Short mmCIF file of C-alpha atoms in Angstrom, two decimals:
data_model
loop_
_atom_site.label_atom_id
_atom_site.label_comp_id
_atom_site.label_asym_id
_atom_site.label_seq_id
_atom_site.Cartn_x
_atom_site.Cartn_y
_atom_site.Cartn_z
CA MET A 1 0.00 0.00 0.00
CA ALA A 2 2.69 2.44 1.05
CA SER A 3 4.67 2.03 -2.14
CA ARG A 4 1.87 3.41 -4.28
CA TYR A 5 1.56 6.66 -2.32
CA ASP A 6 5.06 7.53 -1.34
CA ARG A 7 6.55 8.84 -4.57
CA ALA A 8 5.06 12.28 -4.90
CA ILE A 9 5.06 14.52 -1.90
CA THR A 10 1.76 16.17 -2.71
CA VAL A 11 -0.24 12.95 -2.65
CA PHE A 12 -2.02 11.75 0.47
CA SER A 13 -2.33 8.04 1.11
CA PRO A 14 -5.85 6.68 1.76
CA ASP A 15 -5.21 6.56 5.48
CA GLY A 16 -4.08 10.16 5.62
CA HIS A 17 -0.28 9.85 5.58
CA LEU A 18 2.18 11.96 3.70
CA PHE A 19 4.79 9.29 3.29
CA GLN A 20 7.56 11.56 2.06
CA VAL A 21 7.27 13.62 5.24
CA GLU A 22 7.44 10.48 7.35
CA TYR A 23 10.47 9.27 5.45
CA ALA A 24 12.06 12.67 6.08
CA GLN A 25 11.46 12.12 9.78
CA GLU A 26 13.28 8.80 9.43
CA ALA A 27 16.21 10.66 7.90
CA VAL A 28 16.25 12.90 10.95
CA LYS A 29 16.44 9.85 13.21
CA LYS A 30 19.66 8.90 11.50
CA GLY A 31 21.33 12.20 12.33
CA SER A 32 23.51 12.75 15.39
CA THR A 33 21.77 13.67 18.61
CA ALA A 34 21.12 17.24 19.69
CA VAL A 35 19.79 18.34 23.07
CA GLY A 36 18.24 21.66 24.04
CA ILE A 37 17.64 22.86 27.62
CA ARG A 38 15.73 25.92 28.72
CA GLY A 39 16.92 27.25 32.06
CA THR A 40 15.65 30.25 33.96
CA ASN A 41 18.50 32.52 32.91
CA ILE A 42 20.23 30.45 30.29
CA VAL A 43 19.52 28.30 27.25
CA VAL A 44 21.81 25.42 26.33
CA LEU A 45 22.35 23.48 23.12
CA ALA A 46 24.52 20.39 23.08
CA VAL A 47 25.17 18.16 20.07
CA GLU A 48 26.97 14.92 19.46
CA LYS A 49 29.97 15.49 17.23
CA LYS A 50 30.42 12.84 14.62
CA SER A 51 33.94 11.50 14.64
CA VAL A 52 35.92 13.09 11.83
CA ALA A 53 38.34 11.40 9.49
CA LYS A 54 42.04 11.77 10.24
CA LEU A 55 42.74 14.35 7.59
CA GLN A 56 39.52 16.31 8.03
CA ASP A 57 39.69 19.72 9.65
CA GLU A 58 37.47 19.47 12.69
CA ARG A 59 36.69 23.13 12.99
CA THR A 60 34.66 23.23 9.81
CA VAL A 61 32.06 20.83 11.08
CA ARG A 62 29.58 22.98 12.93
CA LYS A 63 26.18 21.85 14.04
CA ILE A 64 25.27 24.78 16.25
CA CYS A 65 24.73 27.99 14.27
CA ALA A 66 23.83 31.51 15.30
CA LEU A 67 20.86 32.94 13.45
CA ASP A 68 21.23 36.37 15.04
CA ASP A 69 22.88 37.81 18.16
CA HIS A 70 20.18 36.46 20.42
CA VAL A 71 18.99 33.29 18.65
CA CYS A 72 20.79 30.13 17.67
CA MET A 73 19.84 26.68 16.48
CA ALA A 74 21.06 23.11 16.31
CA PHE A 75 19.77 20.52 13.88
CA ALA A 76 19.63 16.79 13.32
CA GLY A 77 19.45 15.27 9.85
CA LEU A 78 20.80 16.18 6.44
CA THR A 79 23.56 18.77 6.81
CA ALA A 80 23.07 20.23 3.33
CA ASP A 81 19.36 20.82 3.92
CA ALA A 82 20.21 22.48 7.20
CA ARG A 83 22.60 24.85 5.49
CA VAL A 84 19.83 26.09 3.18
CA VAL A 85 17.35 26.55 6.01
CA ILE A 86 19.89 28.35 8.18
CA ASN A 87 20.78 30.74 5.38
CA ARG A 88 17.14 31.59 4.75
CA ALA A 89 16.57 32.10 8.47
CA ARG A 90 19.58 34.40 8.78
CA VAL A 91 18.37 36.52 5.89
CA GLU A 92 14.92 36.70 7.44
CA CYS A 93 16.36 37.84 10.77
CA GLN A 94 18.04 40.78 9.10
CA SER A 95 15.10 41.61 6.82
CA HIS A 96 12.85 41.71 9.85
CA LYS A 97 15.20 44.17 11.52
CA LEU A 98 15.21 46.30 8.39
CA THR A 99 11.46 46.36 7.88
CA VAL A 100 10.38 46.65 11.45
CA GLU A 101 13.35 47.99 13.48
CA ASP A 102 13.12 45.24 16.07
CA PRO A 103 15.09 41.98 16.28
CA VAL A 104 13.07 38.82 15.64
CA THR A 105 11.43 37.04 18.52
CA VAL A 106 12.43 33.38 18.85
CA GLU A 107 8.88 32.37 18.03
CA TYR A 108 8.80 34.48 14.90
CA ILE A 109 11.91 32.91 13.43
CA THR A 110 10.72 29.43 14.44
CA CYS A 111 7.41 30.10 12.73
CA PHE A 112 9.29 31.28 9.66
CA ILE A 113 11.42 28.14 9.52
CA ALA A 114 8.38 25.94 10.10
CA THR A 115 6.42 27.73 7.37
CA LEU A 116 9.36 27.28 5.00
CA LYS A 117 9.45 23.57 5.77
CA GLN A 118 5.71 23.26 5.28
CA LYS A 119 5.91 24.93 1.88
CA TYR A 120 8.21 22.19 0.75
CA THR A 121 5.66 19.57 1.79
CA GLN A 122 3.08 21.06 -0.50
CA SER A 123 5.01 21.86 -3.67
CA ASN A 124 5.48 20.03 -6.89
CA GLY A 125 8.81 18.54 -7.64
CA ARG A 126 10.34 19.25 -4.25
CA ARG A 127 11.04 17.06 -1.30
CA PRO A 128 10.74 18.08 2.36
CA PHE A 129 13.78 19.28 4.30
CA GLY A 130 15.28 16.31 6.11
CA ILE A 131 16.04 18.14 9.33
CA SER A 132 14.56 18.83 12.72
CA ALA A 133 15.78 21.95 14.43
CA LEU A 134 16.11 23.09 18.04
CA ILE A 135 15.90 26.86 18.20
CA VAL A 136 16.85 28.69 21.38
CA GLY A 137 17.21 32.27 22.44
CA PHE A 138 16.02 35.16 24.55
CA ASP A 139 13.37 37.64 23.52
CA ASP A 140 13.40 41.35 24.25
CA ASP A 141 11.30 40.71 27.34
CA GLY A 142 14.14 38.59 28.76
CA ILE A 143 12.24 35.30 28.70
CA PRO A 144 14.26 32.27 27.51
CA ARG A 145 12.72 30.06 24.84
CA LEU A 146 13.28 26.68 23.24
CA TYR A 147 11.38 25.53 20.16
CA GLN A 148 11.58 22.39 18.07
CA THR A 149 10.57 22.11 14.40
CA ASP A 150 10.25 18.94 12.34
CA PRO A 151 10.12 18.16 8.61
CA SER A 152 6.34 18.42 8.47
CA GLY A 153 6.48 22.08 9.41
CA THR A 154 5.01 21.92 12.90
CA TYR A 155 6.70 23.57 15.82
CA HIS A 156 6.29 23.41 19.57
CA ALA A 157 7.81 25.06 22.60
CA TRP A 158 9.68 22.80 25.00
CA LYS A 159 11.38 23.01 28.38
CA ALA A 160 13.91 20.42 27.27
CA ASN A 161 14.06 18.20 24.22
CA ALA A 162 16.28 16.03 22.09
CA ILE A 163 16.32 15.21 18.37
CA GLY A 164 18.20 12.78 16.18
CA ARG A 165 19.57 9.33 16.91
CA SER A 166 18.57 8.02 20.35
CA ALA A 167 16.36 11.02 20.93
CA LYS A 168 13.88 8.83 22.75
CA THR A 169 16.43 7.65 25.30
CA VAL A 170 17.63 11.15 25.91
CA ARG A 171 14.11 12.51 26.25
CA GLU A 172 13.29 9.85 28.84
CA PHE A 173 16.41 10.79 30.76
CA LEU A 174 15.38 14.45 30.65
CA GLU A 175 11.85 13.70 31.79
CA LYS A 176 13.28 11.95 34.83
CA ASN A 177 15.94 14.50 35.70
CA TYR A 178 14.73 17.93 34.57
CA THR A 179 13.44 20.06 37.45
CA GLU A 180 12.46 23.71 37.19
CA ASP A 181 14.24 24.51 40.47
CA ALA A 182 17.54 23.11 39.33
CA MET A 183 17.26 25.13 36.12
CA SER A 184 17.54 28.42 37.97
CA ASN A 185 21.22 27.55 38.34
CA ASP A 186 23.06 28.06 35.02
CA ASN A 187 25.63 25.41 35.77
CA GLU A 188 22.97 22.82 36.51
CA ALA A 189 21.35 23.50 33.16
CA ILE A 190 24.66 22.95 31.39
CA LYS A 191 25.33 19.80 33.36
CA ILE A 192 21.98 18.23 32.62
CA ALA A 193 22.53 18.79 28.90
CA ILE A 194 25.90 17.07 29.06
CA ARG A 195 24.62 14.26 31.26
CA ALA A 196 21.77 13.66 28.85
CA LEU A 197 24.17 13.42 25.91
CA LEU A 198 26.64 11.22 27.80
CA GLU A 199 23.88 8.61 28.03
CA VAL A 200 24.08 8.02 24.31
CA VAL A 201 27.45 9.34 23.15
CA GLN A 202 30.47 7.10 23.04
CA SER A 203 33.83 8.16 24.48
CA GLY A 204 32.64 11.03 26.62
CA GLY A 205 33.38 14.75 26.42
CA LYS A 206 35.51 14.67 23.28
CA ASN A 207 32.47 14.09 21.13
CA ILE A 208 30.27 16.83 22.55
CA GLU A 209 29.83 20.35 21.23
CA LEU A 210 28.11 22.84 23.54
CA ALA A 211 26.81 26.37 23.26
CA VAL A 212 24.93 28.62 25.66
CA ILE A 213 23.13 31.94 25.49
CA ARG A 214 22.71 33.90 28.70
CA ARG A 215 20.28 36.80 28.99
CA ASN A 216 21.57 39.91 27.17
CA GLN A 217 24.75 38.13 26.14
CA PRO A 218 25.77 36.76 22.77
CA LEU A 219 26.16 33.09 21.92
CA LYS A 220 29.07 31.38 23.66
CA MET A 221 30.58 28.21 22.25
CA PHE A 222 32.33 26.09 24.86
CA SER A 223 35.88 25.06 24.15
CA ALA A 224 36.93 21.44 24.48
CA LYS A 225 38.65 22.25 27.80
CA GLU A 226 35.50 23.79 29.31
CA ILE A 227 33.48 20.77 28.29
CA GLU A 228 36.07 18.46 29.82
CA LEU A 229 35.81 20.40 33.09
CA GLN A 230 32.08 19.91 33.15
CA VAL A 231 32.41 16.23 32.32
CA THR A 232 34.95 15.68 35.13
CA GLU A 233 32.60 17.41 37.57
CA ILE A 234 29.74 15.21 36.44
CA GLU A 235 31.81 12.08 36.87
CA LYS A 236 32.80 13.17 40.36
CA GLU A 237 29.16 13.73 41.27
CA LYS A 238 28.31 10.30 39.91
CA GLU A 239 30.98 8.64 42.02
CA GLU A 240 29.83 10.44 45.13
CA ALA A 241 26.24 9.47 44.48
CA GLU A 242 27.30 5.85 44.06
CA LYS A 243 29.34 5.91 47.26
CA LYS A 244 26.34 7.21 49.15
CA LYS A 245 24.21 4.46 47.69
CA SER A 246 26.68 1.76 48.63
CA LYS A 247 26.95 3.17 52.18
CA LYS A 248 23.20 3.03 52.54
CA ASN A 249 23.14 -0.52 51.29
CA VAL A 250 25.74 -1.57 53.85
CA MET B 1 -17.35 69.20 -37.34
CA ALA B 2 -16.66 71.65 -40.07
CA LEU B 3 -15.09 74.31 -37.84
CA GLN B 4 -12.84 71.67 -36.27
CA ASP B 5 -11.52 70.72 -39.68
CA VAL B 6 -10.94 74.28 -40.73
CA CYS B 7 -9.02 75.13 -37.57
CA ASN B 8 -7.15 71.82 -37.40
CA TRP B 9 -8.20 71.47 -33.80
CA GLN B 10 -7.66 68.10 -32.15
CA ALA B 11 -9.40 66.89 -28.99
CA PRO B 12 -6.81 66.44 -26.22
CA ASP B 13 -5.80 62.85 -25.63
CA THR B 14 -6.99 62.12 -22.09
CA GLN B 15 -5.74 58.56 -22.02
CA GLU B 16 -2.12 59.36 -22.54
CA SER B 17 -0.73 59.52 -19.01
CA SER B 18 -0.40 56.31 -17.03
CA LEU B 19 -2.59 55.63 -14.03
CA HIS B 20 0.11 56.51 -11.58
CA LEU B 21 1.10 59.97 -12.70
CA PRO B 22 -1.03 62.93 -11.64
CA GLN B 23 -2.98 64.66 -14.40
CA VAL B 24 -1.29 67.79 -15.64
CA SER B 25 -3.84 68.79 -18.26
CA GLY B 26 -5.40 72.09 -17.30
CA TRP B 27 -2.08 73.89 -16.77
CA THR B 28 -0.80 75.96 -19.61
CA LEU B 29 2.86 75.18 -20.00
CA PRO B 30 5.60 76.50 -22.23
CA ARG B 31 6.13 74.37 -25.28
CA GLY B 32 8.68 71.62 -24.93
CA CYS B 33 8.66 71.46 -21.14
CA ASP B 34 8.16 68.24 -19.24
CA PRO B 35 5.03 68.96 -17.17
CA GLN B 36 6.21 67.18 -14.00
CA ALA B 37 9.54 68.97 -13.83
CA PHE B 38 8.00 72.33 -14.70
CA LEU B 39 5.37 72.07 -11.98
CA GLN B 40 7.87 70.97 -9.43
CA ILE B 41 9.98 74.05 -10.03
CA HIS B 42 7.39 76.70 -10.82
CA GLY B 43 4.07 75.30 -9.73
CA PRO B 44 2.09 76.32 -6.65
CA LYS B 45 3.82 75.33 -3.46
CA LEU B 46 1.44 73.78 -0.98
CA ALA B 47 3.10 74.48 2.34
CA HIS B 48 1.03 71.92 4.29
CA GLY B 49 -1.36 74.54 5.61
CA THR B 50 -1.78 73.42 9.17
CA THR B 51 -0.25 73.39 12.61
CA THR B 52 0.24 70.09 14.35
CA LEU B 53 2.59 69.31 17.15
CA ALA B 54 3.56 66.39 19.34
CA PHE B 55 5.98 65.99 22.19
CA ARG B 56 6.85 63.20 24.57
CA PHE B 57 7.37 63.60 28.29
CA ARG B 58 7.38 61.50 31.43
CA HIS B 59 3.66 60.86 31.51
CA GLY B 60 3.17 60.01 27.85
CA VAL B 61 2.93 61.78 24.52
CA ILE B 62 0.85 64.87 23.79
CA ALA B 63 -0.55 65.46 20.31
CA ALA B 64 -2.28 68.70 19.38
CA ALA B 65 -3.49 70.17 16.11
CA ASP B 66 -5.62 72.92 14.64
CA THR B 67 -8.70 72.03 12.59
CA ARG B 68 -8.52 74.21 9.50
CA SER B 69 -8.31 72.50 6.11
CA SER B 70 -7.31 75.01 3.48
CA CYS B 71 -7.14 74.78 -0.29
CA GLY B 72 -5.11 77.78 -1.37
CA ASN B 73 -7.00 80.80 -0.01
CA TYR B 74 -10.22 78.90 0.61
CA VAL B 75 -11.03 77.25 3.91
CA ALA B 76 -12.32 73.90 2.76
CA CYS B 77 -13.22 72.69 6.23
CA PRO B 78 -13.00 74.64 9.50
CA ALA B 79 -13.48 71.58 11.66
CA SER B 80 -11.33 68.76 10.31
CA GLN B 81 -9.71 66.03 12.38
CA LYS B 82 -5.97 66.08 12.01
CA VAL B 83 -5.11 63.62 14.73
CA ILE B 84 -5.97 60.09 13.61
CA PRO B 85 -6.00 57.11 15.98
CA VAL B 86 -4.22 54.05 14.61
CA HIS B 87 -4.86 51.70 17.51
CA GLN B 88 -5.38 51.91 21.25
CA HIS B 89 -1.80 53.01 21.92
CA LEU B 90 -0.91 54.90 18.76
CA LEU B 91 -1.99 58.22 17.29
CA GLY B 92 -0.78 60.10 14.25
CA THR B 93 -0.87 63.82 13.64
CA THR B 94 -1.34 64.49 9.95
CA SER B 95 -0.28 67.27 7.68
CA GLY B 96 0.05 67.63 3.93
CA THR B 97 -2.62 66.27 1.63
CA SER B 98 -5.57 65.17 3.75
CA ALA B 99 -6.56 62.42 1.36
CA ASP B 100 -3.06 60.94 1.29
CA CYS B 101 -2.84 61.02 5.07
CA ALA B 102 -6.20 59.33 5.52
CA THR B 103 -5.41 56.59 3.01
CA TRP B 104 -1.96 55.81 4.31
CA TYR B 105 -3.17 55.68 7.87
CA ARG B 106 -5.76 53.10 6.94
CA VAL B 107 -3.06 51.05 5.23
CA LEU B 108 -0.89 51.38 8.34
CA GLN B 109 -3.76 50.26 10.57
CA ARG B 110 -4.22 47.17 8.45
CA GLU B 111 -0.49 46.35 8.46
CA LEU B 112 -0.23 46.70 12.24
CA ARG B 113 -3.34 44.66 12.86
CA LEU B 114 -2.08 41.81 10.65
CA ARG B 115 1.27 41.77 12.39
CA ALA B 116 -0.38 41.82 15.80
CA LEU B 117 -2.44 38.77 14.84
CA ARG B 118 0.55 36.91 13.47
CA GLU B 119 2.99 37.70 16.22
CA GLY B 120 0.74 37.94 19.24
CA GLN B 121 1.66 41.52 20.10
CA LEU B 122 1.33 44.93 18.51
CA PRO B 123 4.49 46.19 16.81
CA SER B 124 6.36 49.01 18.55
CA VAL B 125 6.02 52.64 17.52
CA ALA B 126 9.46 52.41 15.90
CA SER B 127 8.20 49.49 13.80
CA ALA B 128 5.06 51.35 12.80
CA ALA B 129 7.11 54.35 11.74
CA LYS B 130 9.50 52.13 9.76
CA LEU B 131 6.61 50.37 8.02
CA LEU B 132 4.92 53.64 7.12
CA SER B 133 8.08 55.25 5.79
CA THR B 134 9.05 52.21 3.66
CA MET B 135 5.53 51.98 2.22
CA MET B 136 5.53 55.63 1.25
CA SER B 137 9.10 55.76 -0.03
CA ARG B 138 8.04 53.48 -2.89
CA TYR B 139 5.92 56.35 -4.20
CA ARG B 140 8.69 58.89 -4.04
CA GLY B 141 8.58 61.46 -6.82
CA LEU B 142 4.87 60.94 -7.38
CA ASP B 143 3.70 63.91 -5.33
CA LEU B 144 2.59 62.07 -2.23
CA CYS B 145 2.53 64.56 0.61
CA VAL B 146 2.24 63.13 4.08
CA ALA B 147 4.06 64.73 7.00
CA THR B 148 3.09 63.01 10.19
CA ALA B 149 4.17 62.46 13.76
CA LEU B 150 3.42 59.03 15.21
CA CYS B 151 2.76 59.27 18.94
CA GLY B 152 2.47 56.14 20.99
CA TRP B 153 3.24 54.18 24.10
CA ASP B 154 4.93 50.80 23.62
CA ARG B 155 7.21 48.44 25.56
CA SER B 156 9.92 51.10 25.66
CA GLY B 157 7.61 53.78 27.11
CA PRO B 158 6.40 56.96 25.40
CA ALA B 159 7.67 57.11 21.81
CA LEU B 160 7.50 59.76 19.11
CA PHE B 161 8.55 59.51 15.45
CA TYR B 162 8.30 61.95 12.56
CA VAL B 163 7.65 60.41 9.15
CA TYR B 164 7.63 62.23 5.85
CA SER B 165 6.45 60.84 2.53
CA ASN B 166 9.88 60.95 0.91
CA GLY B 167 10.90 58.30 3.40
CA THR B 168 12.33 60.48 6.20
CA ARG B 169 11.92 58.91 9.58
CA LEU B 170 13.20 60.67 12.68
CA GLN B 171 12.95 59.97 16.37
CA GLY B 172 12.69 62.92 18.71
CA ASP B 173 11.16 64.53 21.78
CA ILE B 174 9.37 67.46 20.11
CA PHE B 175 7.99 67.73 16.60
CA SER B 176 5.79 70.35 15.00
CA VAL B 177 4.66 70.02 11.41
CA GLY B 178 2.98 72.41 9.01
CA SER B 179 2.95 76.03 7.97
CA GLY B 180 2.35 77.13 11.56
CA SER B 181 5.19 75.04 12.96
CA PRO B 182 7.80 77.82 13.33
CA TYR B 183 5.44 79.69 15.65
CA ALA B 184 4.63 76.55 17.58
CA TYR B 185 8.31 75.58 17.89
CA GLY B 186 9.05 78.97 19.45
CA VAL B 187 6.57 78.38 22.24
CA LEU B 188 7.43 74.69 22.66
CA ASP B 189 11.16 75.21 22.89
CA ARG B 190 10.59 77.82 25.57
CA GLY B 191 8.33 75.76 27.80
CA TYR B 192 9.30 72.10 27.24
CA ARG B 193 10.69 69.95 30.05
CA TYR B 194 10.66 66.14 30.12
CA ASP B 195 9.49 66.21 33.74
CA MET B 196 6.40 68.38 33.24
CA THR B 197 3.17 67.51 34.96
CA THR B 198 0.27 66.49 32.76
CA GLN B 199 -1.53 69.80 33.29
CA GLU B 200 1.59 71.77 32.37
CA ALA B 201 1.91 69.70 29.21
CA TYR B 202 -1.71 70.37 28.24
CA THR B 203 -1.24 74.10 28.77
CA LEU B 204 1.98 74.13 26.76
CA ALA B 205 0.42 72.30 23.82
CA ARG B 206 -2.67 74.50 23.75
CA ARG B 207 -0.56 77.63 24.02
CA ALA B 208 1.72 76.57 21.16
CA VAL B 209 -1.13 75.85 18.75
CA ALA B 210 -2.99 79.01 19.77
CA HIS B 211 0.05 81.17 18.99
CA ALA B 212 0.47 79.44 15.65
CA THR B 213 -3.15 79.93 14.65
CA ARG B 214 -2.83 83.60 15.56
CA ARG B 215 -0.05 84.29 13.08
CA ASP B 216 -0.44 81.62 10.41
CA ALA B 217 -3.23 82.21 7.89
CA TYR B 218 -3.56 78.53 7.06
CA SER B 219 -4.13 77.45 10.66
CA GLY B 220 -7.20 78.12 12.73
CA GLY B 221 -10.56 76.82 13.80
CA SER B 222 -10.21 74.85 17.00
CA VAL B 223 -7.40 73.22 18.90
CA ASP B 224 -7.68 69.44 19.41
CA LEU B 225 -5.66 67.98 22.25
CA PHE B 226 -4.84 64.27 22.67
CA HIS B 227 -2.79 62.45 25.29
CA VAL B 228 -1.33 58.97 24.91
CA ARG B 229 -0.82 57.31 28.26
CA GLU B 230 0.27 53.85 29.25
CA SER B 231 -3.38 52.80 29.25
CA GLY B 232 -4.10 54.16 25.77
CA TRP B 233 -4.94 57.41 24.05
CA GLU B 234 -7.41 59.97 25.38
CA TYR B 235 -9.13 62.89 23.66
CA VAL B 236 -8.50 65.61 26.22
CA SER B 237 -10.20 68.72 24.86
CA GLN B 238 -11.29 70.82 21.93
CA ASP B 239 -11.11 74.59 22.33
CA ASP B 240 -11.82 77.38 19.88
CA ALA B 241 -8.48 78.86 18.81
CA CYS B 242 -9.43 82.54 19.19
CA VAL B 243 -10.97 82.04 22.61
CA LEU B 244 -7.90 80.09 23.69
CA TYR B 245 -5.55 82.83 22.53
CA ALA B 246 -7.53 85.49 24.38
CA GLU B 247 -7.46 83.38 27.53
CA LEU B 248 -3.70 83.26 27.40
CA TRP B 249 -3.63 86.94 28.33
CA GLU B 250 -6.55 86.84 30.75
CA PRO B 251 -6.39 83.41 32.30
CA LYS B 252 -9.78 82.08 33.47
CA PRO B 253 -9.77 82.32 37.29
CA SER B 254 -9.74 78.90 38.88
CA LYS B 255 -12.73 77.92 40.98
CA GLU B 256 -10.95 78.68 44.26
CA GLU B 257 -10.01 82.18 43.17
CA GLU B 258 -13.59 82.85 42.08
CA GLU B 259 -14.96 81.76 45.43
CA THR B 260 -12.45 83.82 47.43
CA SER B 261 -13.18 86.91 45.32
CA LYS B 262 -16.94 86.38 45.77
CA ALA B 263 -16.49 85.96 49.52
CA GLN B 264 -14.44 89.12 49.72
CA SER B 265 -16.80 91.34 47.71
#
């Protein structure tokens, strides 16, 4: 049944599926994991870095991109598609400033990206974008925001979310460990993002890329050293928690 | 017709000019001149016959205007509304061609309303001014004449922008527009302080327009006074310009003074 309705994007199947969109979502599930956390005074994006070939220059592989001074996004899925979407979003951020004098709100740019994605699910001869995006930032009113878009063009606001490979595992971890109180501490927000990624990433801190935006401050990418520091702290906390457990058991 | 043929007279071609250019038939022009250019240099200069002013202070933005609409030497309307509400927190004082102002304000209202629906909040006064000036700058050179001050209260507090139809957009604390503006500026510059009380602001605005209507032939009628506060705009008063000017020299005694003078006599 599926094979007869999954060639052209603009054709519904009898049971109401747009198969090309669903296949795009499968493509997203093959991409490397990205995690977004919304704290009280900080927003965090952490992504799993794919291991690079020996001769490849690591610095050119970037999965967290600034859309404007106060908004940035991470994606999971086809890198080339992401590049196109990010370019369009960056242009829109500046056009908005030109037409209307104000910087975009995070919701506005998310809505723009989602509308762009939706257009490609309803056009002839085009396929959907094979990416999901996590968009974070602060609005003028100082409120932090995290949004997620998917290839079908829908978007939702989240307190914490993950996309890409093993997103389900990470999301379950976040549901268990995310508390609003802890999020009022910036460091805790960063740690929970790293801890969530460590659940699914092999070989620890070397394969994690992290960026934060604090209120009224520009995007800050963490260096490998800073990430290592966080990872060591997390491992210490783990050991201490285990010691306590074993003491109780005895 | 026989006479037509004898005189070689041809009916003027009324369908020549495109829809966008203003009609220039009716003006006798020297042969060989481009009508647009000629009129721009030598034609009648409409000096935006009006006095409108707006200034922002601690407690909001005051907008005041006269009510005379003139067409050359003829008073077309002695009681016209020159301050147009755009939405609950935004007013515009208008000057220039009344028809242009009215049309562009309606377009601006529509733009702002659409954006408010899409984005969940009304755009700021700076945005509204930017939108208006970009819309009008597309018609530059086509004799649009809109000189307006947008007065509003948004997330950043009281805000005031001057927009002109050639695309000028300026932010400021005091603006006065129209043929009576030099007279109004004189009074405003003398009495303006950011920390005025509301009553002082009302008096200053009324005084400025009254002085302008006294000396400027194209301003007169009544003085409309509006105040934009945090809670929205308010139509404060309408006073006859001549009566207002006379009162400036013999201020109406306040109620207390009247009662004390009655008690004494």
